[in-house]
PDB file of C-alpha atoms in Angstrom:
ATOM      1  CA  MET V   1     -93.031  44.452  85.556  1.00  0.00           C
ATOM      2  CA  LYS V   2     -96.085  45.612  87.203  1.00  0.00           C
ATOM      3  CA  LYS V   3     -95.085  49.298  85.768  1.00  0.00           C
ATOM      4  CA  PHE V   4     -95.829  47.717  82.506  1.00  0.00           C
ATOM      5  CA  SER V   5     -98.820  45.664  83.817  1.00  0.00           C
ATOM      6  CA  LYS V   6    -100.352  48.943  84.960  1.00  0.00           C
ATOM      7  CA  LEU V   7     -99.627  50.911  81.808  1.00  0.00           C
ATOM      8  CA  MET V   8    -100.954  48.250  79.310  1.00  0.00           C
ATOM      9  CA  LEU V   9    -104.619  47.834  81.285  1.00  0.00           C
ATOM     10  CA  LEU V  10    -104.678  51.010  81.269  1.00  0.00           C
ATOM     11  CA  ALA V  11    -104.456  51.310  77.544  1.00  0.00           C
ATOM     12  CA  MET V  12    -106.805  48.449  76.995  1.00  0.00           C
ATOM     13  CA  LEU V  13    -108.958  50.010  79.305  1.00  0.00           C
ATOM     14  CA  PHE V  14    -109.191  53.499  77.552  1.00  0.00           C
ATOM     15  CA  ALA V  15    -109.798  51.740  74.443  1.00  0.00           C
ATOM     16  CA  SER V  16    -112.622  50.182  74.779  1.00  0.00           C
ATOM     17  CA  THR V  17    -114.656  52.546  77.658  1.00  0.00           C
ATOM     18  CA  SER V  18    -113.864  55.072  74.813  1.00  0.00           C
ATOM     19  CA  CYS V  19    -115.675  53.203  71.488  1.00  0.00           C
ATOM     20  CA  GLY V  20    -117.083  50.472  72.676  1.00  0.00           C
ATOM     21  CA  PHE V  21    -120.497  51.611  74.353  1.00  0.00           C
ATOM     22  CA  MET V  22    -121.084  53.228  70.999  1.00  0.00           C
ATOM     23  CA  ASN V  23    -120.469  50.560  69.095  1.00  0.00           C
ATOM     24  CA  PRO V  24    -121.838  47.009  69.735  1.00  0.00           C
ATOM     25  CA  TYR V  25    -119.385  44.720  67.207  1.00  0.00           C
ATOM     26  CA  VAL V  26    -116.065  44.706  68.685  1.00  0.00           C
ATOM     27  CA  VAL V  27    -113.776  42.618  67.636  1.00  0.00           C
ATOM     28  CA  ASN V  28    -110.540  41.570  69.445  1.00  0.00           C
ATOM     29  CA  TYR V  29    -107.550  39.908  67.506  1.00  0.00           C
ATOM     30  CA  SER V  30    -104.963  37.666  68.628  1.00  0.00           C
ATOM     31  CA  ILE V  31    -101.601  39.182  67.843  1.00  0.00           C
ATOM     32  CA  SER V  32     -98.191  37.507  68.355  1.00  0.00           C
ATOM     33  CA  LEU V  33     -94.888  38.992  68.009  1.00  0.00           C
ATOM     34  CA  ALA V  34     -93.667  36.335  64.949  1.00  0.00           C
ATOM     35  CA  SER V  35     -89.962  36.761  64.484  1.00  0.00           C
ATOM     36  CA  VAL V  36     -86.753  39.676  65.471  1.00  0.00           C
ATOM     37  CA  GLU V  37     -84.739  40.676  62.936  1.00  0.00           C
ATOM     38  CA  SER V  38     -81.253  41.240  64.877  1.00  0.00           C
ATOM     39  CA  PRO V  39     -78.486  43.956  63.611  1.00  0.00           C
ATOM     40  CA  LEU V  40     -75.808  42.716  60.912  1.00  0.00           C
ATOM     41  CA  ASP V  41     -73.909  45.152  61.945  1.00  0.00           C
ATOM     42  CA  ALA V  42     -73.061  45.104  65.489  1.00  0.00           C
ATOM     43  CA  LYS V  43     -69.623  45.321  67.272  1.00  0.00           C
ATOM     44  CA  ARG V  44     -69.809  41.716  68.064  1.00  0.00           C
ATOM     45  CA  THR V  45     -71.800  39.292  68.276  1.00  0.00           C
ATOM     46  CA  PHE V  46     -75.162  39.137  69.489  1.00  0.00           C
ATOM     47  CA  GLY V  47     -75.442  35.731  71.233  1.00  0.00           C
ATOM     48  CA  ASP V  48     -77.930  33.286  71.227  1.00  0.00           C
ATOM     49  CA  THR V  49     -81.866  35.238  70.723  1.00  0.00           C
ATOM     50  CA  LYS V  50     -85.106  34.149  71.547  1.00  0.00           C
ATOM     51  CA  VAL V  51     -88.274  34.885  71.687  1.00  0.00           C
ATOM     52  CA  VAL V  52     -91.025  33.649  74.131  1.00  0.00           C
ATOM     53  CA  SER V  53     -94.716  33.787  74.837  1.00  0.00           C
ATOM     54  CA  LEU V  54     -96.076  34.992  78.091  1.00  0.00           C
ATOM     55  CA  ASP V  55     -99.397  35.515  79.809  1.00  0.00           C
ATOM     56  CA  ASP V  56    -100.262  38.588  82.329  1.00  0.00           C
ATOM     57  CA  ASP V  57    -103.675  38.047  84.081  1.00  0.00           C
ATOM     58  CA  GLY V  58    -104.883  36.960  80.577  1.00  0.00           C
ATOM     59  CA  PHE V  59    -102.579  40.173  78.337  1.00  0.00           C
ATOM     60  CA  SER V  60    -100.693  38.113  75.476  1.00  0.00           C
ATOM     61  CA  LYS V  61     -97.011  39.238  75.718  1.00  0.00           C
ATOM     62  CA  TYR V  62     -94.435  38.420  74.000  1.00  0.00           C
ATOM     63  CA  ARG V  63     -90.468  38.885  75.133  1.00  0.00           C
ATOM     64  CA  PHE V  64     -87.385  38.964  73.227  1.00  0.00           C
ATOM     65  CA  GLU V  65     -84.220  38.646  74.123  1.00  0.00           C
ATOM     66  CA  ASP V  66     -80.219  38.470  73.079  1.00  0.00           C
ATOM     67  CA  ASP V  67     -77.544  40.477  75.192  1.00  0.00           C
ATOM     68  CA  TYR V  68     -77.328  43.124  74.164  1.00  0.00           C
ATOM     69  CA  ILE V  69     -81.788  43.953  74.897  1.00  0.00           C
ATOM     70  CA  GLU V  70     -84.361  42.657  76.891  1.00  0.00           C
ATOM     71  CA  ILE V  71     -87.966  43.459  75.745  1.00  0.00           C
ATOM     72  CA  THR V  72     -91.519  42.414  76.536  1.00  0.00           C
ATOM     73  CA  TRP V  73     -94.172  43.876  74.259  1.00  0.00           C
ATOM     74  CA  ALA V  74     -97.851  44.177  74.368  1.00  0.00           C
ATOM     75  CA  VAL V  75    -100.588  45.093  71.288  1.00  0.00           C
ATOM     76  CA  THR V  76    -103.734  46.594  72.374  1.00  0.00           C
ATOM     77  CA  HIS V  77    -106.144  48.198  69.609  1.00  0.00           C
ATOM     78  CA  LYS V  78    -103.995  51.616  69.251  1.00  0.00           C
ATOM     79  CA  ASN V  79    -100.713  51.209  70.890  1.00  0.00           C
ATOM     80  CA  PHE V  80     -97.375  48.271  71.644  1.00  0.00           C
ATOM     81  CA  LEU V  81     -95.976  49.172  75.107  1.00  0.00           C
ATOM     82  CA  PHE V  82     -92.757  47.654  75.957  1.00  0.00           C
ATOM     83  CA  GLU V  83     -90.779  47.765  78.636  1.00  0.00           C
ATOM     84  CA  LEU V  84     -86.971  47.533  77.039  1.00  0.00           C
ATOM     85  CA  LYS V  85     -84.288  46.495  79.525  1.00  0.00           C
ATOM     86  CA  ASN V  86     -79.983  47.413  78.741  1.00  0.00           C
ATOM     87  CA  LYS V  87     -78.204  43.905  79.286  1.00  0.00           C
ATOM     88  CA  THR V  88     -74.990  45.496  78.852  1.00  0.00           C
ATOM     89  CA  GLU V  89     -71.804  47.199  80.717  1.00  0.00           C
ATOM     90  CA  TYR V  90     -72.808  50.719  78.532  1.00  0.00           C
ATOM     91  CA  THR V  91     -75.835  53.355  78.160  1.00  0.00           C
ATOM     92  CA  ILE V  92     -77.779  52.735  75.481  1.00  0.00           C
ATOM     93  CA  LYS V  93     -80.152  55.212  73.615  1.00  0.00           C
ATOM     94  CA  ILE V  94     -83.370  54.737  71.268  1.00  0.00           C
ATOM     95  CA  ASN V  95     -83.504  57.477  68.343  1.00  0.00           C
ATOM     96  CA  TRP V  96     -86.897  58.162  68.087  1.00  0.00           C
ATOM     97  CA  ASP V  97     -87.020  60.273  65.434  1.00  0.00           C
ATOM     98  CA  ASP V  98     -85.443  56.732  63.029  1.00  0.00           C
ATOM     99  CA  VAL V  99     -87.765  55.068  64.617  1.00  0.00           C
ATOM    100  CA  CYS V 100     -90.734  53.429  62.152  1.00  0.00           C
ATOM    101  CA  TYR V 101     -93.817  51.860  61.948  1.00  0.00           C
ATOM    102  CA  VAL V 102     -95.008  49.587  59.261  1.00  0.00           C
ATOM    103  CA  ASP V 103     -98.927  48.883  59.156  1.00  0.00           C
ATOM    104  CA  VAL V 104    -100.694  45.819  57.678  1.00  0.00           C
ATOM    105  CA  ASN V 105    -100.569  47.188  53.807  1.00  0.00           C
ATOM    106  CA  GLY V 106     -97.318  48.172  53.871  1.00  0.00           C
ATOM    107  CA  LYS V 107     -97.262  51.677  54.685  1.00  0.00           C
ATOM    108  CA  ALA V 108     -94.127  53.231  56.634  1.00  0.00           C
ATOM    109  CA  GLY V 109     -94.519  55.837  59.163  1.00  0.00           C
ATOM    110  CA  ARG V 110     -93.278  57.332  61.897  1.00  0.00           C
ATOM    111  CA  VAL V 111     -93.879  56.427  65.974  1.00  0.00           C
ATOM    112  CA  MET V 112     -94.361  58.868  68.843  1.00  0.00           C
ATOM    113  CA  HIS V 113     -94.153  57.800  72.279  1.00  0.00           C
ATOM    114  CA  SER V 114     -95.020  58.620  75.964  1.00  0.00           C
ATOM    115  CA  GLY V 115     -95.007  62.120  77.131  1.00  0.00           C
ATOM    116  CA  VAL V 116     -94.466  63.088  73.277  1.00  0.00           C
ATOM    117  CA  LYS V 117     -97.798  65.708  73.222  1.00  0.00           C
ATOM    118  CA  TYR V 118     -99.988  65.016  69.821  1.00  0.00           C
ATOM    119  CA  ILE V 119     -99.100  68.362  68.496  1.00  0.00           C
ATOM    120  CA  ASP V 120     -95.316  67.700  68.392  1.00  0.00           C
ATOM    121  CA  ARG V 121     -95.818  64.262  66.835  1.00  0.00           C
ATOM    122  CA  ASN V 122     -94.473  65.027  63.826  1.00  0.00           C
ATOM    123  CA  SER V 123     -91.430  67.299  66.027  1.00  0.00           C
ATOM    124  CA  SER V 124     -87.756  66.061  66.573  1.00  0.00           C
ATOM    125  CA  GLN V 125     -87.912  63.898  69.460  1.00  0.00           C
ATOM    126  CA  PRO V 126     -85.054  63.002  71.966  1.00  0.00           C
ATOM    127  CA  ALA V 127     -83.745  59.750  72.301  1.00  0.00           C
ATOM    128  CA  THR V 128     -84.188  58.012  75.054  1.00  0.00           C
ATOM    129  CA  ILE V 129     -81.351  56.563  77.469  1.00  0.00           C
ATOM    130  CA  ILE V 130     -81.136  53.765  79.332  1.00  0.00           C
ATOM    131  CA  PRO V 131     -78.393  53.273  81.391  1.00  0.00           C
ATOM    132  CA  LYS V 132     -76.229  50.026  82.361  1.00  0.00           C
ATOM    133  CA  GLY V 133     -78.599  47.650  83.694  1.00  0.00           C
ATOM    134  CA  ALA V 134     -81.778  49.647  83.725  1.00  0.00           C
ATOM    135  CA  SER V 135     -85.633  49.607  82.399  1.00  0.00           C
ATOM    136  CA  ILE V 136     -87.530  51.492  80.438  1.00  0.00           C
ATOM    137  CA  SER V 137     -91.564  51.220  80.500  1.00  0.00           C
ATOM    138  CA  ASP V 138     -92.986  52.962  77.306  1.00  0.00           C
ATOM    139  CA  LEU V 139     -95.744  52.948  74.313  1.00  0.00           C
ATOM    140  CA  LEU V 140     -95.445  53.532  70.627  1.00  0.00           C
ATOM    141  CA  LEU V 141     -98.191  54.978  68.372  1.00  0.00           C
ATOM    142  CA  PRO V 142     -97.822  55.910  64.921  1.00  0.00           C
ATOM    143  CA  THR V 143     -97.694  59.538  64.012  1.00  0.00           C
ATOM    144  CA  ASP V 144    -100.196  58.762  61.156  1.00  0.00           C
ATOM    145  CA  ASN V 145    -103.027  57.842  63.580  1.00  0.00           C
ATOM    146  CA  VAL V 146    -103.086  60.904  65.140  1.00  0.00           C
ATOM    147  CA  SER V 147    -105.650  63.291  64.479  1.00  0.00           C
ATOM    148  CA  TYR V 148    -107.290  66.838  65.262  1.00  0.00           C
ATOM    149  CA  GLY V 149    -111.053  67.645  64.894  1.00  0.00           C
ATOM    150  CA  GLY V 150    -112.989  69.047  67.588  1.00  0.00           C
ATOM    151  CA  GLY V 151    -110.217  67.277  69.231  1.00  0.00           C
ATOM    152  CA  TRP V 152    -107.933  64.584  69.458  1.00  0.00           C
ATOM    153  CA  SER V 153    -108.008  61.347  68.211  1.00  0.00           C
ATOM    154  CA  GLU V 154    -105.700  57.582  67.500  1.00  0.00           C
ATOM    155  CA  LYS V 155    -106.902  55.256  65.217  1.00  0.00           C
ATOM    156  CA  PRO V 156    -106.713  51.374  65.360  1.00  0.00           C
ATOM    157  CA  LEU V 157    -103.877  49.984  64.334  1.00  0.00           C
ATOM    158  CA  ILE V 158    -106.283  47.352  62.741  1.00  0.00           C
ATOM    159  CA  GLU V 159    -110.243  48.326  62.314  1.00  0.00           C
ATOM    160  CA  TYR V 160    -112.075  46.660  65.117  1.00  0.00           C
ATOM    161  CA  VAL V 161    -114.969  48.877  65.556  1.00  0.00           C
ATOM    162  CA  TYR V 162    -118.192  47.550  63.418  1.00  0.00           C
ATOM    163  CA  TYR V 163    -121.915  49.077  62.853  1.00  0.00           C
ATOM    164  CA  ASP V 164    -122.681  46.189  61.265  1.00  0.00           C
ATOM    165  CA  GLU V 165    -122.288  42.310  61.763  1.00  0.00           C
ATOM    166  CA  ALA V 166    -122.152  41.597  58.296  1.00  0.00           C
ATOM    167  CA  LYS V 167    -118.974  43.856  58.260  1.00  0.00           C
ATOM    168  CA  LYS V 168    -117.568  43.121  60.684  1.00  0.00           C
ATOM    169  CA  ASN V 169    -118.351  39.088  59.453  1.00  0.00           C
ATOM    170  CA  THR V 170    -116.899  40.441  55.678  1.00  0.00           C
ATOM    171  CA  ILE V 171    -114.100  42.910  56.956  1.00  0.00           C
ATOM    172  CA  ALA V 172    -112.689  41.469  59.578  1.00  0.00           C
ATOM    173  CA  PRO V 173    -110.931  37.934  59.299  1.00  0.00           C
ATOM    174  CA  THR V 174    -109.134  40.402  55.706  1.00  0.00           C
ATOM    175  CA  TYR V 175    -107.165  40.839  58.347  1.00  0.00           C
ATOM    176  CA  VAL V 176    -105.713  37.647  59.839  1.00  0.00           C
ATOM    177  CA  GLY V 177    -102.373  36.668  57.997  1.00  0.00           C
ATOM    178  CA  LYS V 178    -101.064  40.119  57.668  1.00  0.00           C
ATOM    179  CA  GLN V 179     -98.400  41.309  59.658  1.00  0.00           C
ATOM    180  CA  MET V 180     -97.359  44.536  61.560  1.00  0.00           C
ATOM    181  CA  SER V 181     -93.896  45.727  61.779  1.00  0.00           C
ATOM    182  CA  VAL V 182     -91.493  48.276  64.356  1.00  0.00           C
ATOM    183  CA  ILE V 183     -87.999  49.125  62.991  1.00  0.00           C
ATOM    184  CA  MET V 184     -86.371  49.793  66.336  1.00  0.00           C
ATOM    185  CA  PRO V 185     -82.754  51.513  65.734  1.00  0.00           C
ATOM    186  CA  ILE V 186     -80.893  51.257  69.045  1.00  0.00           C
ATOM    187  CA  LEU V 187     -77.178  52.712  69.669  1.00  0.00           C
ATOM    188  CA  ILE V 188     -74.934  50.488  71.489  1.00  0.00           C
ATOM    189  CA  GLU V 189     -71.304  51.484  71.407  1.00  0.00           C
ATOM    190  CA  ASN V 190     -71.717  54.759  69.463  1.00  0.00           C
ATOM    191  CA  VAL V 191     -73.003  51.804  66.845  1.00  0.00           C
ATOM    192  CA  GLN V 192     -76.655  52.206  65.565  1.00  0.00           C
ATOM    193  CA  ASN V 193     -78.136  48.356  65.322  1.00  0.00           C
ATOM    194  CA  GLU V 194     -81.589  47.862  63.472  1.00  0.00           C
ATOM    195  CA  TYR V 195     -84.018  45.387  65.398  1.00  0.00           C
ATOM    196  CA  ILE V 196     -86.850  44.354  63.489  1.00  0.00           C
ATOM    197  CA  PHE V 197     -90.051  43.471  65.303  1.00  0.00           C
ATOM    198  CA  VAL V 198     -92.542  41.629  62.988  1.00  0.00           C
ATOM    199  CA  PHE V 199     -96.336  41.346  64.507  1.00  0.00           C
ATOM    200  CA  ASN V 200     -98.459  38.448  63.299  1.00  0.00           C
ATOM    201  CA  ILE V 201    -102.273  38.602  63.388  1.00  0.00           C
ATOM    202  CA  ASP V 202    -103.103  34.950  63.976  1.00  0.00           C
ATOM    203  CA  GLY V 203    -106.475  35.313  64.368  1.00  0.00           C
ATOM    204  CA  ILE V 204    -110.111  36.649  65.865  1.00  0.00           C
ATOM    205  CA  ILE V 205    -110.766  35.425  69.704  1.00  0.00           C
ATOM    206  CA  GLU V 206    -114.356  34.777  69.916  1.00  0.00           C
TER     207      GLU V 206
END
């Protein structure tokens, strides 16, 4: 889990240092993994499932587990960090071209992950292969949030930097109660199983 924690810390530091010093009003949201929809077409029962809340040096993380996978999520201002463990006796794959992000307004779009260049974000992405018993640490970034204008930039998942306090107090609370989703198809025993991870914006951290 150390590699995952370092990746999460770097992502948080980048988000805060890249814009926080220019904008005095920065909002931090409490975001939780509210639910997980497991596949219905699996070869056999997925067994008991559960979502566990974790705390790692002040960072909130959430772990989901069934008979096939164990995945731990953390949400930063701009991306999703995850560590995925293959619990099966088979090699499994993440088919990135089929992974989908649904934003707070219900708009669906493609994602990119670590190692993909910004300029290639809309190109086909090779599947990630995870051998039996192995784990990977990666990040997930909506491609619609990446743009070029004299330099590459990433929009946040939720607006969190405001230029005046009145705007912050008016707009930020409207995100509370909304949801974001990650639809992640995972190939298990040659069957593509669709996991849907639903994240809820629970409130604003004062």
